[in-house]
CSV table of C-alpha atoms in Angstrom, one decimal:
chain,number,residue,atom,x,y,z
A,1,UNK,CA,-68.8,-105.7,6.2
A,2,UNK,CA,-66.8,-109.2,5.3
A,3,UNK,CA,-64.7,-111.9,6.9
A,4,UNK,CA,-61.4,-112.0,4.9
A,5,UNK,CA,-60.2,-115.4,5.1
A,6,UNK,CA,-56.7,-116.4,6.2
A,7,UNK,CA,-56.0,-119.7,4.4
A,8,UNK,CA,-57.1,-121.5,1.4
A,9,UNK,CA,-56.3,-124.7,-0.4
A,10,UNK,CA,-55.5,-122.6,-3.5
A,11,UNK,CA,-51.8,-121.6,-3.2
A,12,UNK,CA,-52.3,-118.8,-5.6
A,13,UNK,CA,-55.0,-117.4,-3.5
A,14,UNK,CA,-53.2,-117.8,-0.1
A,15,UNK,CA,-50.3,-116.0,-1.5
A,16,UNK,CA,-52.5,-113.2,-2.6
A,17,UNK,CA,-54.5,-112.9,0.6
A,18,UNK,CA,-51.3,-113.0,2.7
A,19,UNK,CA,-49.7,-110.2,0.5
A,20,UNK,CA,-52.8,-108.1,0.9
A,21,UNK,CA,-53.0,-108.3,4.6
A,22,UNK,CA,-49.2,-107.6,4.8
A,23,UNK,CA,-49.6,-104.4,2.6
A,24,UNK,CA,-52.2,-103.3,5.2
A,25,UNK,CA,-49.9,-104.0,8.2
A,26,UNK,CA,-47.2,-102.4,6.6
A,27,UNK,CA,-48.9,-99.1,5.6
A,28,UNK,CA,-50.9,-98.7,8.8
A,29,UNK,CA,-50.2,-95.9,11.3
A,30,UNK,CA,-51.1,-95.7,15.0
A,31,UNK,CA,-54.0,-93.3,15.0
A,32,UNK,CA,-52.5,-91.4,18.0
A,33,UNK,CA,-49.5,-90.5,15.7
A,34,UNK,CA,-51.8,-89.5,13.0
A,35,UNK,CA,-53.9,-87.2,15.4
A,36,UNK,CA,-50.5,-85.5,16.4
A,37,UNK,CA,-49.3,-85.1,13.0
A,38,UNK,CA,-49.6,-81.3,12.0
A,39,UNK,CA,-50.0,-82.4,8.3
A,40,UNK,CA,-53.3,-84.5,9.1
A,41,UNK,CA,-56.2,-82.7,7.6
A,42,UNK,CA,-58.6,-81.3,10.3
A,43,UNK,CA,-61.5,-83.2,9.0
A,44,UNK,CA,-59.4,-86.6,8.7
A,45,UNK,CA,-58.6,-85.9,12.4
A,46,UNK,CA,-62.0,-85.2,13.6
A,47,UNK,CA,-63.3,-88.6,12.1
A,48,UNK,CA,-60.4,-90.5,13.4
A,49,UNK,CA,-60.8,-89.1,16.9
A,50,UNK,CA,-64.4,-89.9,17.0
A,51,UNK,CA,-63.5,-93.5,16.1
A,52,UNK,CA,-61.2,-93.7,19.1
A,53,UNK,CA,-63.9,-92.7,21.3
A,54,UNK,CA,-66.3,-95.4,19.8
A,55,UNK,CA,-63.4,-97.9,20.1
A,56,UNK,CA,-63.2,-97.0,23.9
A,57,UNK,CA,-66.8,-97.2,24.4
A,58,UNK,CA,-66.9,-100.6,22.6
A,59,UNK,CA,-64.6,-102.2,25.3
A,60,UNK,CA,-65.7,-100.0,28.4
A,61,UNK,CA,-69.5,-100.1,28.0
A,62,UNK,CA,-70.4,-103.0,25.4
A,63,UNK,CA,-67.8,-105.5,26.7
A,64,UNK,CA,-66.2,-106.2,23.3
A,65,UNK,CA,-62.5,-107.1,23.0
A,66,UNK,CA,-60.0,-104.5,24.2
A,67,UNK,CA,-57.0,-104.9,21.9
A,68,UNK,CA,-55.2,-102.9,19.1
A,69,UNK,CA,-58.0,-103.3,16.6
A,70,UNK,CA,-59.2,-100.1,15.4
A,71,UNK,CA,-56.4,-98.1,16.9
A,72,UNK,CA,-54.5,-98.0,13.4
A,73,UNK,CA,-55.3,-96.1,10.1
A,74,UNK,CA,-54.6,-97.0,6.6
A,75,UNK,CA,-55.3,-94.9,3.6
A,76,UNK,CA,-56.1,-97.3,0.9
A,77,UNK,CA,-56.1,-95.0,-2.1
A,78,UNK,CA,-58.9,-96.9,-3.5
A,79,UNK,CA,-62.6,-97.2,-2.8
A,80,UNK,CA,-62.6,-100.8,-1.1
A,81,UNK,CA,-60.5,-102.8,0.7
A,82,UNK,CA,-61.8,-106.1,-0.7
A,83,UNK,CA,-64.0,-107.3,-3.4
A,84,UNK,CA,-66.2,-110.3,-2.7
A,85,UNK,CA,-67.1,-112.8,-5.4
A,86,UNK,CA,-70.3,-114.6,-5.0
A,87,UNK,CA,-71.3,-117.5,-7.4
A,88,UNK,CA,-74.4,-120.0,-7.7
A,89,UNK,CA,-75.2,-122.5,-10.3
A,90,UNK,CA,-77.5,-121.1,-13.1
A,91,UNK,CA,-80.6,-122.4,-11.7
A,92,UNK,CA,-79.9,-122.5,-7.9
A,93,UNK,CA,-80.1,-119.9,-5.0
A,94,UNK,CA,-77.5,-121.9,-3.1
A,95,UNK,CA,-74.0,-120.4,-3.0
A,96,UNK,CA,-70.9,-122.1,-4.5
A,97,UNK,CA,-69.3,-122.5,-1.2
A,98,UNK,CA,-65.5,-121.8,-0.2
A,99,UNK,CA,-64.2,-123.6,2.7
A,100,UNK,CA,-61.3,-122.6,4.9
A,101,UNK,CA,-59.5,-124.0,8.1
A,102,UNK,CA,-60.4,-121.3,10.5
A,103,UNK,CA,-63.6,-119.7,9.2
A,104,UNK,CA,-65.4,-122.7,7.9
A,105,UNK,CA,-67.3,-122.4,4.7
A,106,UNK,CA,-68.7,-119.1,3.4
A,107,UNK,CA,-70.7,-118.0,0.4
A,108,UNK,CA,-67.8,-115.8,-1.3
A,109,UNK,CA,-64.3,-115.4,-1.9
A,110,UNK,CA,-62.7,-111.9,-1.2
A,111,UNK,CA,-59.9,-110.4,-3.3
A,112,UNK,CA,-57.7,-107.3,-2.4
A,113,UNK,CA,-57.5,-106.5,-6.1
A,114,UNK,CA,-60.5,-105.7,-8.3
A,115,UNK,CA,-58.9,-107.0,-11.3
A,116,UNK,CA,-58.3,-110.4,-9.6
A,117,UNK,CA,-61.9,-110.5,-8.4
A,118,UNK,CA,-63.0,-109.8,-11.9
A,119,UNK,CA,-60.9,-112.5,-13.3
A,120,UNK,CA,-62.2,-114.9,-10.6
A,121,UNK,CA,-65.7,-113.9,-11.5
A,122,UNK,CA,-65.0,-114.5,-15.3
A,123,UNK,CA,-63.7,-118.0,-14.6
A,124,UNK,CA,-66.8,-118.9,-12.7
A,125,UNK,CA,-69.0,-117.4,-15.4
A,126,UNK,CA,-67.3,-119.4,-18.0
A,127,UNK,CA,-68.4,-122.5,-16.0
A,128,UNK,CA,-71.9,-121.3,-16.5
A,129,UNK,CA,-72.4,-120.1,-12.9
A,130,UNK,CA,-74.4,-116.9,-12.1
A,131,UNK,CA,-71.7,-114.4,-10.5
A,132,UNK,CA,-71.8,-111.2,-8.5
A,133,UNK,CA,-68.8,-108.9,-7.4
A,134,UNK,CA,-69.3,-106.7,-4.6
A,135,UNK,CA,-66.9,-104.1,-3.1
A,136,UNK,CA,-66.3,-104.3,0.8
A,137,UNK,CA,-65.3,-101.2,2.8
A,138,UNK,CA,-64.4,-103.2,5.9
A,139,UNK,CA,-63.7,-106.7,7.1
A,140,UNK,CA,-62.7,-108.8,10.2
A,141,UNK,CA,-59.6,-111.1,10.6
A,142,UNK,CA,-61.2,-112.4,13.7
A,143,UNK,CA,-58.7,-111.1,16.0
A,144,UNK,CA,-55.8,-112.7,14.0
A,145,UNK,CA,-54.4,-109.3,13.3
A,146,UNK,CA,-55.1,-105.8,14.6
A,147,UNK,CA,-57.8,-104.5,12.2
A,148,UNK,CA,-57.3,-101.0,11.3
A,149,UNK,CA,-59.7,-98.2,10.5
A,150,UNK,CA,-59.5,-97.9,6.7
A,151,UNK,CA,-60.1,-94.9,4.5
A,152,UNK,CA,-62.9,-96.9,2.9
A,153,UNK,CA,-64.7,-96.7,6.3
A,154,UNK,CA,-64.6,-92.8,6.7
A,155,UNK,CA,-67.1,-92.3,3.7
A,156,UNK,CA,-69.8,-93.5,6.2
A,157,UNK,CA,-71.5,-91.0,8.4
A,158,UNK,CA,-70.5,-91.0,12.2
A,159,UNK,CA,-73.1,-93.5,13.4
A,160,UNK,CA,-72.2,-96.1,10.6
A,161,UNK,CA,-68.5,-95.7,11.4
A,162,UNK,CA,-68.9,-96.2,15.1
A,163,UNK,CA,-71.4,-99.1,14.7
A,164,UNK,CA,-69.1,-100.9,12.2
A,165,UNK,CA,-66.5,-100.9,14.7
A,166,UNK,CA,-68.9,-102.4,17.2
A,167,UNK,CA,-70.0,-105.1,14.5
A,168,UNK,CA,-66.5,-106.0,13.6
A,169,UNK,CA,-65.2,-106.4,17.1
A,170,UNK,CA,-68.3,-108.7,17.8
A,171,UNK,CA,-67.0,-111.1,15.3
A,172,UNK,CA,-63.8,-111.2,17.3
A,173,UNK,CA,-65.7,-111.9,20.6
A,174,UNK,CA,-67.9,-114.9,19.2
A,175,UNK,CA,-67.7,-116.8,16.1
A,176,UNK,CA,-69.4,-120.0,15.1
A,177,UNK,CA,-67.4,-121.7,12.4
A,178,UNK,CA,-69.2,-122.2,9.1
A,179,UNK,CA,-72.5,-120.5,10.2
A,180,UNK,CA,-72.6,-117.0,8.6
A,181,UNK,CA,-76.3,-116.1,9.4
A,182,UNK,CA,-75.6,-116.7,13.0
A,183,UNK,CA,-72.3,-114.7,13.1
A,184,UNK,CA,-73.7,-111.9,11.0
A,185,UNK,CA,-77.1,-111.7,13.0
A,186,UNK,CA,-75.2,-111.6,16.1
A,187,UNK,CA,-72.7,-108.8,15.1
A,188,UNK,CA,-75.7,-106.8,13.6
A,189,UNK,CA,-77.6,-107.0,16.9
A,190,UNK,CA,-74.5,-105.8,18.7
A,191,UNK,CA,-74.1,-103.0,16.1
A,192,UNK,CA,-77.5,-101.6,16.4
A,193,UNK,CA,-77.9,-102.1,20.2
A,194,UNK,CA,-74.4,-100.7,20.5
A,195,UNK,CA,-75.1,-97.7,18.5
A,196,UNK,CA,-78.4,-96.9,20.7
A,197,UNK,CA,-76.3,-97.0,23.7
A,198,UNK,CA,-73.6,-95.0,22.1
A,199,UNK,CA,-75.9,-92.2,21.0
A,200,UNK,CA,-77.6,-92.1,24.5
A,201,UNK,CA,-74.1,-91.9,26.1
A,202,UNK,CA,-73.5,-88.7,24.2
A,203,UNK,CA,-76.9,-87.2,24.8
A,204,UNK,CA,-78.2,-87.8,21.3
A,205,UNK,CA,-81.8,-89.1,20.6
A,206,UNK,CA,-82.4,-92.5,19.0
A,207,UNK,CA,-82.3,-92.7,15.2
A,208,UNK,CA,-85.8,-92.2,13.5
A,209,UNK,CA,-85.5,-95.7,12.3
A,210,UNK,CA,-86.7,-94.9,8.7
A,211,UNK,CA,-83.5,-96.2,6.9
A,212,UNK,CA,-83.6,-99.5,8.8
A,213,UNK,CA,-87.3,-99.9,8.1
A,214,UNK,CA,-87.0,-99.3,4.5
A,215,UNK,CA,-83.9,-101.7,4.4
A,216,UNK,CA,-85.9,-104.5,6.0
A,217,UNK,CA,-88.7,-104.1,3.7
A,218,UNK,CA,-86.4,-104.1,0.7
A,219,UNK,CA,-84.8,-107.2,1.9
A,220,UNK,CA,-88.0,-108.9,2.4
A,221,UNK,CA,-88.8,-108.3,-1.2
A,222,UNK,CA,-85.6,-109.8,-2.4
A,223,UNK,CA,-85.9,-112.9,-0.2
A,224,UNK,CA,-89.6,-113.4,-1.6
A,225,UNK,CA,-88.0,-113.4,-5.0
A,226,UNK,CA,-85.2,-115.8,-3.9
A,227,UNK,CA,-87.9,-118.2,-2.4
A,228,UNK,CA,-89.8,-117.9,-5.9
A,229,UNK,CA,-86.8,-118.8,-7.8
A,230,UNK,CA,-86.1,-121.7,-5.5
A,231,UNK,CA,-89.4,-123.1,-6.1
A,232,UNK,CA,-89.0,-122.7,-9.7
A,233,UNK,CA,-85.5,-124.3,-9.7
A,234,UNK,CA,-87.0,-127.4,-7.9
A,235,UNK,CA,-89.9,-127.8,-10.5
A,236,UNK,CA,-88.2,-130.1,-12.8
A,237,UNK,CA,-88.8,-128.0,-15.9
A,238,UNK,CA,-86.5,-128.1,-18.9
A,239,UNK,CA,-83.7,-125.6,-19.3
A,240,UNK,CA,-85.5,-123.4,-21.6
A,241,UNK,CA,-88.6,-123.1,-19.5
A,242,UNK,CA,-86.4,-122.6,-16.4
A,243,UNK,CA,-84.7,-119.8,-18.1
A,244,UNK,CA,-87.8,-118.1,-19.3
A,245,UNK,CA,-89.4,-118.5,-15.6
A,246,UNK,CA,-86.3,-117.1,-14.2
A,247,UNK,CA,-86.7,-113.9,-16.3
A,248,UNK,CA,-90.4,-113.6,-15.6
A,249,UNK,CA,-89.8,-113.8,-11.7
A,250,UNK,CA,-87.1,-111.0,-12.1
A,251,UNK,CA,-89.4,-108.8,-14.2
A,252,UNK,CA,-92.3,-109.4,-11.7
A,253,UNK,CA,-89.9,-108.5,-8.8
A,254,UNK,CA,-89.1,-105.3,-10.3
A,255,UNK,CA,-92.8,-104.4,-10.6
A,256,UNK,CA,-93.5,-105.4,-7.1
A,257,UNK,CA,-90.5,-103.3,-6.2
A,258,UNK,CA,-91.9,-100.2,-7.9
A,259,UNK,CA,-95.3,-100.6,-6.3
A,260,UNK,CA,-93.9,-101.1,-2.8
A,261,UNK,CA,-91.8,-98.0,-3.1
A,262,UNK,CA,-94.7,-95.8,-4.3
A,263,UNK,CA,-97.1,-97.3,-1.7
A,264,UNK,CA,-94.7,-97.0,1.3
A,265,UNK,CA,-91.6,-94.6,0.4
A,266,UNK,CA,-93.0,-92.2,-2.2
A,267,UNK,CA,-90.0,-90.0,-3.5
A,268,UNK,CA,-87.3,-92.2,-2.0
A,269,UNK,CA,-85.5,-93.8,-4.8
A,270,UNK,CA,-82.3,-95.2,-2.9
A,271,UNK,CA,-82.7,-98.7,-4.2
A,272,UNK,CA,-83.7,-98.0,-7.8
A,273,UNK,CA,-80.1,-98.3,-9.0
A,274,UNK,CA,-79.8,-101.6,-7.6
A,275,UNK,CA,-83.1,-103.0,-9.1
A,276,UNK,CA,-82.1,-101.6,-12.4
A,277,UNK,CA,-78.9,-103.5,-12.9
A,278,UNK,CA,-78.8,-107.0,-14.0
A,279,UNK,CA,-80.2,-109.4,-11.4
A,280,UNK,CA,-79.0,-113.1,-11.2
A,281,UNK,CA,-79.0,-115.6,-8.3
A,282,UNK,CA,-75.7,-114.7,-7.0
A,283,UNK,CA,-76.8,-110.9,-6.5
A,284,UNK,CA,-79.5,-112.2,-4.1
A,285,UNK,CA,-77.0,-114.2,-1.9
A,286,UNK,CA,-76.0,-111.3,0.5
A,287,UNK,CA,-79.5,-110.5,1.3
A,288,UNK,CA,-80.7,-112.1,4.7
A,289,UNK,CA,-77.3,-113.0,6.0
A,290,UNK,CA,-77.1,-110.0,8.4
A,291,UNK,CA,-80.5,-110.0,10.0
A,292,UNK,CA,-81.9,-113.5,9.8
A,293,UNK,CA,-81.6,-114.1,13.5
A,294,UNK,CA,-81.5,-110.5,14.9
A,295,UNK,CA,-85.0,-110.8,16.6
A,296,UNK,CA,-83.7,-113.7,18.4
A,297,UNK,CA,-80.5,-111.9,19.6
A,298,UNK,CA,-82.9,-109.2,20.7
A,299,UNK,CA,-85.2,-111.6,22.8
A,300,UNK,CA,-81.9,-113.2,24.2
A,301,UNK,CA,-80.7,-109.8,25.3
A,302,UNK,CA,-83.9,-109.0,26.8
A,303,UNK,CA,-84.0,-112.1,28.7
A,304,UNK,CA,-80.3,-111.4,30.0
A,305,UNK,CA,-81.7,-108.4,31.6
A,306,UNK,CA,-80.0,-106.2,28.9
A,307,UNK,CA,-76.7,-107.1,30.6
A,308,UNK,CA,-73.8,-107.6,28.1
A,309,UNK,CA,-71.8,-110.2,30.0
A,310,UNK,CA,-74.8,-112.3,30.8
A,311,UNK,CA,-75.9,-112.1,26.9
A,312,UNK,CA,-72.4,-113.0,25.7
A,313,UNK,CA,-72.4,-116.0,27.8
A,314,UNK,CA,-75.5,-117.3,26.3
A,315,UNK,CA,-74.5,-116.5,22.8
A,316,UNK,CA,-71.1,-118.4,23.5
A,317,UNK,CA,-72.9,-121.3,24.5
A,318,UNK,CA,-75.1,-121.3,21.3
A,319,UNK,CA,-71.8,-121.0,19.3
A,320,UNK,CA,-70.7,-124.3,20.8
A,321,UNK,CA,-73.9,-126.2,19.8
A,322,UNK,CA,-74.4,-127.9,16.5
A,323,UNK,CA,-75.9,-125.7,13.9
A,324,UNK,CA,-79.1,-127.9,13.9
A,325,UNK,CA,-79.5,-127.3,17.7
A,326,UNK,CA,-78.5,-123.6,17.3
A,327,UNK,CA,-81.2,-122.9,14.7
A,328,UNK,CA,-83.9,-124.7,16.8
A,329,UNK,CA,-83.0,-122.6,19.8
A,330,UNK,CA,-82.9,-119.3,17.7
A,331,UNK,CA,-86.2,-120.2,16.2
A,332,UNK,CA,-87.8,-120.8,19.5
A,333,UNK,CA,-86.2,-117.2,20.7
A,334,UNK,CA,-88.0,-115.6,17.5
A,335,UNK,CA,-91.3,-117.3,18.8
A,336,UNK,CA,-90.8,-115.9,22.1
A,337,UNK,CA,-90.6,-112.4,20.9
A,338,UNK,CA,-93.6,-110.6,22.5
A,339,UNK,CA,-96.2,-109.2,20.1
A,340,UNK,CA,-98.4,-106.2,20.3
């Protein structure tokens, strides 16, 4: 999931994004028409029909926007819709920010073309930055356009497809300019709670939680590495010592990961490929953005008697506060989470 930005001070980038969004709008087809087209493969029709049931549930049961988003389909003929480029200075875990009129400042820049993303990454590497390029299967235009179901989204299982629709519609409902952690944590909470309610409405049991638990554990490991690097970079060491320390921390992280996996998830190697690839500051940036405040939103939902309108009202009020006030309130919410 990603927010594609609709404007930029760089004219070339603005033209690229406008063209890319225009291509999606040009090639989208109403899902109702796709479902009634005899040439539509049955497997595709089944996935799209399920997406429309989830789309209706999102508005009718979860109180999410009732608009034309996710009522169209686009076959991308490529694995991702957007490639995001993240960058940090060589000795910093803070992102090189990109600021836009409508979305505020975010930690990445998205490209509809993998080649253009790679070229952007090469330019930033040439400046000495750490860079990471990641493919994105879905994004939100925050309601500026009717976001479609994309072929890249259909590689997910049914739960992931439905819950991603909930996540992206949550972005359309409430968005705090320039506060990625707030926005993504809110949408992730809606995604998870929405999925729980969606499964219950269909007579399905709750998910076993293994994947989420393992993901949270791996995220903690990565965030620990990021904290260690942050302390190293603040130490005032010279460049050679800093680089050596950076590589030692990354090597130690790989050892901690192997021990954690064998202790808690023996035989499950789903994160091995990520750990084996080259690690730099920029590859660490996406971690923690999606769930930093999810416990706070869970507590806020509980305090709202699990009623979506009341919950959204309180979240909307938070979105209008300053970031400092918002973070203080969210931290208090985390502290209020019952233990035991």
